[in-house]
Amino acid sequence: MSGLVLEFDSGLAAAKAVPPLLSVTAVTVRYRSGSRDVTAVSDVSLDLAAGERLVLLGPSGCGKSTLLRAIGGFIRPATGHIELKGEAVLGPSPERMTVFQEFDQLLPWKTVEENVAYGLRRARGLPRAEAREVARNWIGRVGLADFAHAHPHTLSGGMKQRVAIARAFAIKPRLLLLDEPFAALDALTRRRMQDELLALCEDTQVTAIFVTHGIDEAIRVGTRILTFSPHPGRIIASHKVSDDERRRGSRAFAGLEARLQEKLFDGRDNADV
Amino acid sequence: MSEQTLAAAPAGTGLLPRLAWRRLAVFTGLLGLWQAYALWLGNPLLLPTVDTTFAALWSGFASGELVDRTLASLRVLLVGYAGGVAVAALLASFAALSRWGDDALGVLTSMFNPLPAVALLPIALLWFGIGMPSIVFVIIHSVAWPLAVAGHTGFRSVAPTLRMAARNMGLSGPRFVVEILVPAAFPQILSGLRIGWAFAWRTLIAAELVFGTSSQSGGLGWFIYINRAQLETPSVFAGLAVIILIGLLVEGLLFRSVSRLTVQRWGQEQS
């Protein structure tokens, strides 16, 4: 169990010599809302080493999703730059697959299997037969083998998110971006999905950034948590999550939850909007 | 799993016969009203009875004239319709991929969509002469604009998340339009195709009523026009009946099947 922490620490040590997988430097993102410019993210810098699972945690409107979209290449920052393996991020790419919160990220005219296989063919250029085989494997891993030939509209919300997760994992991105993927699910489903996602991440050693406003979710899925302040979004603090703390119901879990809560709300009235 | 079977059940055997039965009742009721009024009126020059109309229909098919006229009309119609669909596809794709295309389509459709196709017929006659090219030209005009508007509206209503997911998988350009936007906007495109089909028919018959293609190869509009001139009212009604029957067939067999196989199966539209 402590092996992960060791790996994580050695990863940090190596980061001094090897450039980080992702580096975000002094990024500010603005967007126009009506006639005025709104600064969603202000002067954010962060580095991410391979194998890390970074959680961006903050209240609604703190710009964490906007920052994720910028890393995904969907929005261009006003200032600063984002680099993946030393290459500037200029647009969306299968190297940085995003799993969105909304259920309509799947292609409704394709079955579960076709959705995953289509991603593999377009993003990784796999031939049809191979794409289907890899897709089938991943659909099995997210527990949807019985639904491989169902169309998305016949699935529940949780199942749709599993398909999106399978599609993203199957493509094997260098960096997996998860934008509140469980926010629209009921509490029980969300909890189960968190555990399953954690297992998949540990299996594949994927590097990921996970956006959420759930403190318990952040602790459960992350190896490091960045807390954000709202309007405009800034990083308040960084916390590493140990294996002890990740165990649900443990004293360490509750302790970290309380500390994060304090950090986030920090006596400010506007933080609980 | 239960959700799936629930969704599949109404589309299957239960609802469809009932739906067809009601439609048939409406159809028979209309025929009955027509027959009753025609008998009461007693003037076959103004309104022939149902049986004389069907007799005219039968003899028209038996002599082969109505078949030839119908095929002539359908040929022109299909060429014009295909041309209109191609123009609309080009315009809507261009509009989906660039700002310039978007504005160009906006200007073009607001100029030409309200312009009745038949109003262009004199110009078409000048440019292409009397014959099939002129009619094809006005049919293209009548199909292209409403279909381009429908396609464009459909493209614009594709969910932003779906667009982002597609771009994330590396899709862009024509492939993005063909593989993502077209199927995602298919409910609107299908309704645009239906509207375009109806417009094409109207334009075709109107154009043929004005001048035919030529007296030998004229279509149904020409058939109606000639028979009216000869006071063969039952044949006029037979010509109209053929147009209605083709409309029912295309709607009932073609568009409805396409809809069942696509948007209803994909959950984009309820059956």
Coordinates of C-alpha atoms in Angstrom, one line a residue:
Chain A
M1 CA 0.0 0.0 0.0
S2 CA 2.8 2.4 0.9
G3 CA 4.4 1.5 -2.4
L4 CA 2.3 4.2 -4.2
V5 CA 3.5 6.9 -1.9
L6 CA 7.1 5.9 -2.5
E7 CA 6.6 5.9 -6.2
F8 CA 5.0 9.3 -6.0
D9 CA 7.9 10.7 -3.9
S10 CA 10.5 9.3 -6.3
G11 CA 8.4 10.8 -9.1
L12 CA 8.8 14.1 -7.5
A13 CA 12.5 13.7 -7.0
A14 CA 12.9 12.7 -10.7
A15 CA 10.8 15.8 -11.7
K16 CA 13.8 18.0 -10.9
A17 CA 15.9 16.3 -13.5
V18 CA 13.3 15.2 -16.1
P19 CA 10.8 17.9 -17.3
P20 CA 7.3 17.3 -16.0
L21 CA 4.7 15.7 -18.2
L22 CA 2.5 18.8 -18.1
S23 CA 3.5 22.3 -17.2
V24 CA 1.1 25.1 -16.8
T25 CA 2.9 28.5 -16.5
A26 CA 1.2 31.7 -15.4
V27 CA -2.0 30.9 -17.2
T28 CA -4.9 33.4 -17.2
V29 CA -8.1 32.6 -19.0
R30 CA -10.7 35.3 -19.8
Y31 CA -14.0 35.0 -21.6
R32 CA -16.5 37.6 -22.7
S33 CA -19.8 37.7 -20.9
G34 CA -22.1 40.2 -22.5
S35 CA -20.0 43.4 -22.8
R36 CA -17.5 42.7 -20.1
D37 CA -14.4 40.5 -19.8
V38 CA -14.6 37.9 -17.0
T39 CA -11.3 36.5 -15.6
A40 CA -12.1 32.9 -14.9
V41 CA -8.6 31.7 -14.1
S42 CA -5.9 34.1 -12.8
D43 CA -2.2 33.4 -13.0
V44 CA -2.2 29.7 -12.3
S45 CA 1.0 27.6 -12.5
L46 CA 1.3 23.9 -11.9
D47 CA 3.4 21.0 -12.9
L48 CA 2.3 17.4 -13.2
A49 CA 4.5 14.4 -13.1
A50 CA 3.7 11.2 -15.0
G51 CA 1.5 8.8 -12.9
E52 CA 0.1 11.6 -10.8
R53 CA -3.7 12.1 -10.3
L54 CA -4.2 15.8 -9.7
V55 CA -7.5 17.0 -8.4
L56 CA -8.6 20.6 -9.0
L57 CA -11.0 21.2 -6.1
G58 CA -13.1 24.3 -5.5
P59 CA -16.6 25.8 -5.3
S60 CA -18.7 26.3 -8.5
G61 CA -17.4 29.2 -10.5
C62 CA -13.8 29.0 -9.4
G63 CA -12.6 28.4 -12.9
K64 CA -11.3 24.9 -12.4
S65 CA -13.4 23.5 -15.3
T66 CA -12.2 26.5 -17.5
L67 CA -8.6 25.6 -16.6
L68 CA -9.2 22.0 -17.6
R69 CA -10.7 23.1 -20.9
A70 CA -7.6 25.2 -21.5
I71 CA -5.4 22.2 -20.8
G72 CA -7.7 20.1 -23.1
G73 CA -7.0 22.7 -25.8
F74 CA -10.6 23.8 -26.2
I75 CA -10.0 27.4 -24.9
R76 CA -6.9 29.5 -25.5
P77 CA -5.5 31.2 -22.5
A78 CA -5.2 35.0 -22.6
T79 CA -1.7 34.8 -21.1
G80 CA 0.7 32.1 -20.1
H81 CA 1.4 28.8 -21.7
I82 CA 0.6 25.1 -21.3
E83 CA 3.0 22.4 -22.4
L84 CA 2.7 18.7 -22.6
K85 CA 6.1 16.9 -22.8
G86 CA 7.6 20.2 -23.8
E87 CA 5.2 20.8 -26.7
A88 CA 2.8 23.7 -26.5
V89 CA -0.9 22.8 -26.3
L90 CA -2.6 24.5 -29.3
G91 CA -5.8 22.6 -29.7
P92 CA -7.7 19.5 -28.8
S93 CA -5.8 16.2 -29.3
P94 CA -6.4 12.5 -28.4
E95 CA -3.2 12.9 -26.3
R96 CA -5.4 14.7 -23.8
M97 CA -8.7 12.9 -23.7
T98 CA -11.5 14.6 -21.8
V99 CA -14.4 12.9 -20.1
F100 CA -17.1 15.5 -19.7
Q101 CA -19.9 15.8 -17.1
E102 CA -22.7 15.9 -19.7
F103 CA -24.2 12.6 -20.9
D104 CA -24.4 13.8 -24.5
Q105 CA -20.7 13.3 -25.1
L106 CA -21.5 9.9 -26.7
L107 CA -22.6 9.5 -30.3
P108 CA -26.3 8.6 -30.0
W109 CA -26.3 6.9 -33.4
K110 CA -23.6 4.4 -32.4
T111 CA -23.9 1.5 -30.0
V112 CA -21.7 1.3 -26.9
E113 CA -19.2 -0.9 -28.7
E114 CA -19.2 1.3 -31.8
N115 CA -18.7 4.4 -29.7
V116 CA -15.6 3.1 -28.1
A117 CA -14.3 1.5 -31.3
Y118 CA -15.0 4.7 -33.3
G119 CA -12.8 6.7 -30.8
L120 CA -10.0 4.1 -31.3
R121 CA -10.2 4.3 -35.1
R122 CA -10.2 8.1 -35.3
A123 CA -7.9 8.9 -32.4
R124 CA -5.4 6.1 -32.8
G125 CA -6.0 5.0 -36.3
L126 CA -6.6 1.4 -35.4
P127 CA -8.1 -0.8 -38.2
R128 CA -11.8 -1.7 -37.7
A129 CA -11.3 -5.3 -36.4
E130 CA -8.6 -4.4 -33.9
A131 CA -10.6 -1.3 -32.7
R132 CA -13.6 -3.6 -32.1
E133 CA -11.5 -6.0 -30.1
V134 CA -9.9 -3.4 -27.9
A135 CA -13.3 -1.7 -27.5
R136 CA -14.9 -5.0 -26.3
N137 CA -12.1 -5.5 -23.8
W138 CA -12.6 -2.0 -22.3
I139 CA -16.4 -2.3 -22.3
G140 CA -15.9 -5.5 -20.2
R141 CA -13.6 -3.7 -17.9
V142 CA -16.2 -1.0 -17.1
G143 CA -18.8 -3.8 -16.6
L144 CA -20.9 -3.1 -19.7
A145 CA -20.3 -6.4 -21.6
D146 CA -24.0 -7.1 -21.7
F147 CA -24.8 -3.7 -23.1
A148 CA -22.2 -3.6 -25.9
H149 CA -24.9 -3.5 -28.6
A150 CA -27.2 -1.0 -26.8
H151 CA -27.6 2.5 -28.0
P152 CA -26.7 5.2 -25.4
H153 CA -30.3 6.5 -25.0
T154 CA -31.3 3.2 -23.5
L155 CA -28.6 3.4 -20.8
S156 CA -28.7 5.1 -17.4
G157 CA -26.5 8.1 -16.6
G158 CA -23.9 6.1 -14.8
M159 CA -23.7 3.6 -17.7
K160 CA -23.2 6.4 -20.2
Q161 CA -20.3 7.8 -18.1
R162 CA -18.8 4.3 -18.0
V163 CA -18.8 4.3 -21.8
A164 CA -17.2 7.7 -21.9
I165 CA -14.6 6.5 -19.4
A166 CA -14.0 3.3 -21.4
R167 CA -13.6 5.3 -24.6
A168 CA -11.1 7.7 -23.0
F169 CA -9.0 4.9 -21.4
A170 CA -9.0 2.8 -24.5
I171 CA -7.4 5.6 -26.5
K172 CA -4.5 5.6 -24.0
P173 CA -4.0 9.3 -23.7
R174 CA -0.9 10.7 -22.2
L175 CA -3.1 12.8 -19.9
L176 CA -6.6 11.9 -19.0
L177 CA -8.9 14.9 -18.2
L178 CA -12.0 14.3 -16.1
D179 CA -14.4 17.3 -15.9
E180 CA -16.8 16.5 -13.0
P181 CA -17.7 13.2 -14.6
F182 CA -19.9 12.0 -11.7
A183 CA -21.5 15.3 -10.8
A184 CA -24.9 14.4 -12.5
L185 CA -25.1 11.0 -10.9
D186 CA -26.9 9.9 -7.7
A187 CA -24.8 9.5 -4.6
L188 CA -24.7 5.7 -4.5
T189 CA -23.7 5.4 -8.2
R190 CA -21.2 8.2 -7.8
R191 CA -19.5 6.4 -4.9
R192 CA -19.2 3.2 -6.8
M193 CA -17.9 4.9 -9.9
Q194 CA -15.2 6.7 -7.8
D195 CA -14.0 3.3 -6.6
E196 CA -14.0 1.8 -10.1
L197 CA -12.2 4.8 -11.6
L198 CA -9.6 4.6 -8.9
A199 CA -9.0 0.9 -9.7
L200 CA -8.7 1.6 -13.4
C201 CA -6.3 4.5 -12.7
E202 CA -4.1 2.3 -10.5
D203 CA -4.2 -0.5 -13.0
T204 CA -3.2 1.6 -15.9
Q205 CA -0.9 4.1 -14.1
V206 CA -2.6 6.8 -16.1
T207 CA -1.8 10.5 -15.5
A208 CA -4.9 12.4 -14.8
I209 CA -6.5 15.7 -13.8
F210 CA -9.8 15.4 -12.1
V211 CA -12.1 18.4 -11.6
T212 CA -14.6 18.2 -8.8
H213 CA -16.4 20.2 -6.1
G214 CA -16.8 17.2 -3.9
I215 CA -14.2 17.0 -1.1
D216 CA -14.6 13.3 -0.4
E217 CA -14.4 12.6 -4.2
A218 CA -11.2 14.6 -4.4
I219 CA -9.6 12.6 -1.6
R220 CA -10.8 9.3 -3.0
V221 CA -9.5 9.7 -6.5
G222 CA -6.5 12.0 -6.2
T223 CA -2.8 11.7 -5.4
R224 CA -2.6 15.5 -5.0
I225 CA -5.3 18.1 -4.5
L226 CA -5.1 21.7 -5.5
T227 CA -7.8 23.9 -3.8
F228 CA -9.1 26.9 -5.7
S229 CA -10.6 30.2 -4.6
P230 CA -13.4 31.6 -6.7
H231 CA -13.7 34.8 -8.8
P232 CA -11.1 34.7 -10.3
G233 CA -9.8 31.2 -9.9
R234 CA -6.5 31.0 -8.0
I235 CA -4.7 28.1 -6.3
I236 CA -4.9 28.4 -2.5
A237 CA -3.1 25.3 -1.4
S238 CA -1.7 22.0 -2.5
H239 CA -2.2 18.7 -0.5
K240 CA -0.7 15.3 -1.1
V241 CA -3.0 12.4 -0.4
S242 CA -1.5 9.4 1.4
D243 CA -2.9 5.9 1.0
D244 CA -4.2 6.1 4.6
E245 CA -6.1 9.2 3.8
R246 CA -7.6 7.6 0.7
R247 CA -9.3 4.9 2.7
R248 CA -13.0 5.8 3.1
G249 CA -14.2 6.0 6.7
S250 CA -10.7 6.2 8.1
R251 CA -9.7 8.8 10.7
A252 CA -7.1 10.1 8.2
F253 CA -9.8 10.6 5.6
A254 CA -12.0 12.6 7.9
G255 CA -9.0 14.6 9.1
L256 CA -8.0 15.6 5.5
E257 CA -11.6 16.3 4.7
A258 CA -11.9 18.7 7.6
R259 CA -8.7 20.5 6.7
L260 CA -9.7 20.9 3.0
Q261 CA -13.1 22.2 4.1
E262 CA -11.5 24.8 6.3
K263 CA -9.2 25.8 3.5
L264 CA -12.0 26.1 1.0
F265 CA -14.4 28.1 3.1
D266 CA -11.8 29.9 5.2
G267 CA -14.3 32.3 6.8
R268 CA -15.4 33.7 3.5
D269 CA -19.1 34.1 2.9
N270 CA -19.0 34.0 -0.9
A271 CA -17.3 30.7 -1.0
D272 CA -20.4 28.6 -0.4
V273 CA -22.3 30.0 -3.4
Chain B
M1 CA -32.2 -3.8 -19.5
S2 CA -35.9 -3.3 -18.6
E3 CA -35.6 0.2 -20.0
Q4 CA -34.6 -1.2 -23.3
T5 CA -37.4 -3.6 -23.6
L6 CA -39.9 -0.9 -22.6
A7 CA -38.5 1.4 -25.3
A8 CA -38.8 -1.3 -27.9
A9 CA -42.3 -2.5 -27.1
P10 CA -44.5 0.4 -28.4
A11 CA -42.5 0.6 -31.7
G12 CA -43.3 -3.0 -32.4
T13 CA -46.6 -4.7 -33.0
G14 CA -48.8 -3.0 -30.4
L15 CA -49.2 0.5 -31.7
L16 CA -48.6 0.3 -35.4
P17 CA -51.7 -1.5 -36.6
R18 CA -53.9 0.7 -34.4
L19 CA -52.2 3.8 -36.0
A20 CA -52.7 2.4 -39.5
W21 CA -56.4 1.5 -38.7
R22 CA -57.2 5.1 -37.6
R23 CA -55.5 6.5 -40.7
L24 CA -57.5 4.2 -42.9
A25 CA -60.7 5.3 -41.2
V26 CA -59.9 9.0 -42.0
F27 CA -59.1 8.1 -45.6
T28 CA -62.3 6.1 -46.1
G29 CA -64.3 8.8 -44.4
L30 CA -63.0 11.4 -46.9
L31 CA -63.7 9.2 -49.9
G32 CA -67.3 8.7 -48.5
L33 CA -67.8 12.5 -48.2
W34 CA -66.5 13.1 -51.7
Q35 CA -68.8 10.4 -53.2
A36 CA -71.8 11.7 -51.3
Y37 CA -71.2 15.3 -52.4
A38 CA -70.5 14.4 -56.0
L39 CA -73.7 12.4 -56.2
W40 CA -75.7 15.2 -54.6
L41 CA -74.1 17.8 -57.0
G42 CA -74.7 15.6 -60.0
N43 CA -72.3 17.6 -62.3
P44 CA -69.4 15.3 -63.4
L45 CA -67.8 18.3 -65.2
L46 CA -67.2 20.0 -61.9
L47 CA -66.8 17.1 -59.5
P48 CA -66.7 13.5 -60.8
T49 CA -67.7 10.7 -58.4
V50 CA -65.1 8.5 -56.8
D51 CA -66.0 5.5 -59.1
T52 CA -65.6 7.5 -62.3
T53 CA -62.3 8.9 -61.0
F54 CA -61.0 5.5 -60.3
A55 CA -62.3 4.3 -63.7
A56 CA -60.3 7.1 -65.3
L57 CA -57.3 6.2 -63.2
W58 CA -57.6 2.5 -64.2
S59 CA -58.0 3.3 -67.9
G60 CA -55.1 5.8 -67.7
F61 CA -52.9 3.1 -66.3
A62 CA -54.2 0.5 -68.7
S63 CA -53.5 2.6 -71.7
G64 CA -50.1 3.3 -70.4
E65 CA -50.5 7.1 -70.7
L66 CA -50.7 7.8 -67.0
V67 CA -47.7 5.5 -66.4
D68 CA -45.6 7.4 -68.9
R69 CA -46.6 10.7 -67.5
T70 CA -45.9 9.6 -64.0
L71 CA -42.5 8.2 -64.9
A72 CA -41.7 11.4 -66.8
S73 CA -42.6 13.5 -63.8
L74 CA -40.7 11.3 -61.4
R75 CA -37.5 11.4 -63.5
V76 CA -37.5 15.2 -63.6
L77 CA -38.4 15.3 -59.9
L78 CA -35.6 12.9 -58.8
V79 CA -33.0 14.8 -60.9
G80 CA -34.0 18.1 -59.4
Y81 CA -34.4 16.7 -55.9
A82 CA -30.9 15.2 -56.0
G83 CA -29.5 18.4 -57.3
G84 CA -31.2 20.4 -54.6
V85 CA -29.9 18.1 -51.9
A86 CA -26.4 18.4 -53.3
V87 CA -26.5 22.2 -53.3
A88 CA -28.0 22.2 -49.8
A89 CA -25.3 19.8 -48.5
L90 CA -22.5 22.0 -49.9
L91 CA -24.0 25.2 -48.5
A92 CA -24.7 23.8 -45.1
S93 CA -21.3 22.2 -44.8
F94 CA -19.5 25.3 -45.8
A95 CA -21.6 27.3 -43.3
A96 CA -20.7 24.8 -40.6
L97 CA -17.0 25.0 -41.2
S98 CA -16.4 28.8 -41.7
R99 CA -17.7 32.1 -40.6
W100 CA -17.8 33.3 -44.2
G101 CA -19.9 30.3 -45.2
D102 CA -22.2 30.9 -42.3
D103 CA -22.9 34.5 -43.3
A104 CA -23.1 33.6 -47.0
L105 CA -25.8 31.1 -46.3
G106 CA -27.6 33.5 -44.1
V107 CA -27.7 36.2 -46.8
L108 CA -28.6 33.7 -49.6
T109 CA -31.4 32.0 -47.8
S110 CA -33.0 35.2 -46.6
M111 CA -32.9 36.3 -50.3
F112 CA -34.0 33.2 -52.1
N113 CA -36.0 31.1 -49.6
P114 CA -39.1 33.4 -49.8
L115 CA -38.8 33.6 -53.6
P116 CA -41.4 31.2 -55.1
A117 CA -39.6 28.8 -57.5
V118 CA -42.2 29.3 -60.2
A119 CA -41.3 33.0 -60.2
L120 CA -38.0 32.0 -61.5
L121 CA -39.5 30.0 -64.4
P122 CA -39.5 32.9 -66.9
I123 CA -35.8 33.4 -66.3
A124 CA -35.2 29.6 -66.5
L125 CA -37.0 29.5 -69.8
L126 CA -34.7 32.3 -71.1
W127 CA -31.6 30.6 -69.9
F128 CA -32.3 27.0 -70.6
G129 CA -35.2 27.0 -73.0
I130 CA -38.4 25.0 -72.8
G131 CA -37.7 21.5 -71.5
M132 CA -36.3 19.5 -68.6
P133 CA -33.3 21.7 -67.7
S134 CA -35.6 24.6 -66.8
I135 CA -37.8 22.5 -64.6
V136 CA -34.8 20.9 -62.9
F137 CA -33.4 24.4 -62.3
V138 CA -36.5 25.6 -60.5
I139 CA -36.8 22.3 -58.5
I140 CA -33.3 22.7 -57.3
H141 CA -34.1 26.2 -56.2
S142 CA -37.2 25.0 -54.4
V143 CA -35.4 22.2 -52.5
A144 CA -32.0 23.7 -51.8
W145 CA -32.9 26.7 -49.6
P146 CA -35.3 25.1 -47.1
L147 CA -33.1 22.0 -46.8
A148 CA -30.0 24.2 -46.3
V149 CA -31.7 26.1 -43.6
A150 CA -32.9 22.9 -41.9
G151 CA -29.4 21.4 -42.1
H152 CA -27.8 24.6 -40.8
T153 CA -30.2 24.9 -37.9
G154 CA -29.6 21.2 -37.2
F155 CA -25.8 21.6 -37.2
R156 CA -26.0 24.6 -34.9
S157 CA -28.1 22.7 -32.4
V158 CA -25.6 19.9 -32.0
A159 CA -24.6 19.8 -28.3
P160 CA -21.3 21.6 -27.5
T161 CA -20.1 18.6 -25.5
L162 CA -20.6 16.3 -28.5
R163 CA -18.6 18.7 -30.7
M164 CA -15.8 18.9 -28.1
A165 CA -15.8 15.1 -27.7
A166 CA -15.5 14.8 -31.5
R167 CA -12.7 17.3 -31.8
N168 CA -11.0 15.6 -28.9
M169 CA -10.9 12.4 -31.0
G170 CA -9.1 14.3 -33.7
L171 CA -12.0 15.0 -36.1
S172 CA -12.1 18.2 -38.1
G173 CA -13.1 19.5 -41.6
P174 CA -15.4 17.5 -43.9
R175 CA -15.0 14.4 -41.8
F176 CA -16.3 16.3 -38.8
V177 CA -19.3 17.4 -40.8
V178 CA -20.1 14.0 -42.4
E179 CA -19.4 11.7 -39.4
I180 CA -20.5 13.9 -36.5
L181 CA -22.7 16.9 -37.6
V182 CA -24.9 15.1 -40.1
P183 CA -25.9 12.1 -37.9
A184 CA -26.3 14.4 -34.9
A185 CA -28.5 16.8 -36.8
F186 CA -30.4 14.0 -38.6
P187 CA -33.8 14.8 -37.1
Q188 CA -33.7 18.3 -38.6
I189 CA -32.1 17.1 -41.8
L190 CA -34.8 14.4 -42.2
S191 CA -37.6 17.0 -41.7
G192 CA -35.8 19.3 -44.2
L193 CA -35.8 16.4 -46.7
R194 CA -39.5 15.9 -46.2
I195 CA -40.2 19.6 -46.7
G196 CA -37.9 19.6 -49.7
W197 CA -39.7 16.6 -51.3
A198 CA -43.1 18.4 -50.9
F199 CA -41.7 21.6 -52.4
A200 CA -40.2 19.7 -55.3
W201 CA -43.6 18.2 -56.1
R202 CA -45.4 21.5 -56.0
T203 CA -42.8 23.2 -58.1
L204 CA -42.7 20.4 -60.6
I205 CA -46.5 20.3 -61.1
A206 CA -46.8 24.1 -61.2
A207 CA -44.0 24.3 -63.8
E208 CA -45.6 21.6 -65.9
L209 CA -49.0 23.3 -65.7
V210 CA -47.3 26.4 -67.2
F211 CA -45.7 24.8 -70.2
G212 CA -45.1 21.0 -69.8
T213 CA -41.7 19.7 -70.7
S214 CA -42.8 19.1 -74.2
S215 CA -46.1 17.6 -75.4
Q216 CA -44.5 14.1 -76.0
S217 CA -42.6 13.7 -72.7
G218 CA -44.8 15.9 -70.4
G219 CA -45.4 14.8 -66.9
L220 CA -48.4 14.7 -64.6
G221 CA -48.9 18.4 -64.5
W222 CA -49.1 18.4 -68.3
F223 CA -51.6 15.5 -68.1
I224 CA -53.8 17.5 -65.8
Y225 CA -53.5 20.6 -67.9
I226 CA -54.5 18.8 -71.2
N227 CA -57.4 17.0 -69.6
R228 CA -58.8 20.1 -68.1
A229 CA -58.6 21.8 -71.5
Q230 CA -60.5 18.8 -73.0
L231 CA -63.0 18.9 -70.1
E232 CA -62.0 15.3 -69.1
T233 CA -62.5 16.1 -65.4
P234 CA -62.3 12.5 -64.2
S235 CA -58.8 12.3 -65.7
V236 CA -57.9 15.6 -64.0
F237 CA -58.9 14.0 -60.7
A238 CA -57.0 10.8 -61.7
G239 CA -53.9 12.9 -62.2
L240 CA -54.3 14.5 -58.8
A241 CA -54.9 11.1 -57.2
V242 CA -51.6 9.8 -58.6
I243 CA -49.8 12.7 -57.1
I244 CA -51.4 12.1 -53.7
L245 CA -50.8 8.4 -53.9
I246 CA -47.1 8.9 -54.6
G247 CA -46.9 11.4 -51.8
L248 CA -48.5 8.8 -49.4
L249 CA -46.2 6.1 -50.6
V250 CA -43.1 8.1 -50.2
E251 CA -44.1 9.4 -46.8
G252 CA -45.4 6.0 -45.6
L253 CA -42.7 3.8 -46.9
L254 CA -39.6 5.8 -47.4
F255 CA -39.5 8.6 -44.9
R256 CA -41.2 6.7 -42.1
S257 CA -38.8 3.7 -42.5
V258 CA -35.8 6.0 -42.6
S259 CA -37.1 7.7 -39.5
R260 CA -37.6 4.4 -37.7
L261 CA -34.2 3.1 -38.7
T262 CA -32.4 6.3 -37.6
V263 CA -33.6 9.0 -35.3
Q264 CA -36.1 6.7 -33.5
R265 CA -33.6 4.0 -33.0
W266 CA -31.0 6.5 -31.8
G267 CA -33.4 8.0 -29.3
Q268 CA -33.3 11.4 -31.0
E269 CA -37.0 11.4 -31.6
Q270 CA -39.9 9.5 -30.0
S271 CA -41.9 7.1 -32.2

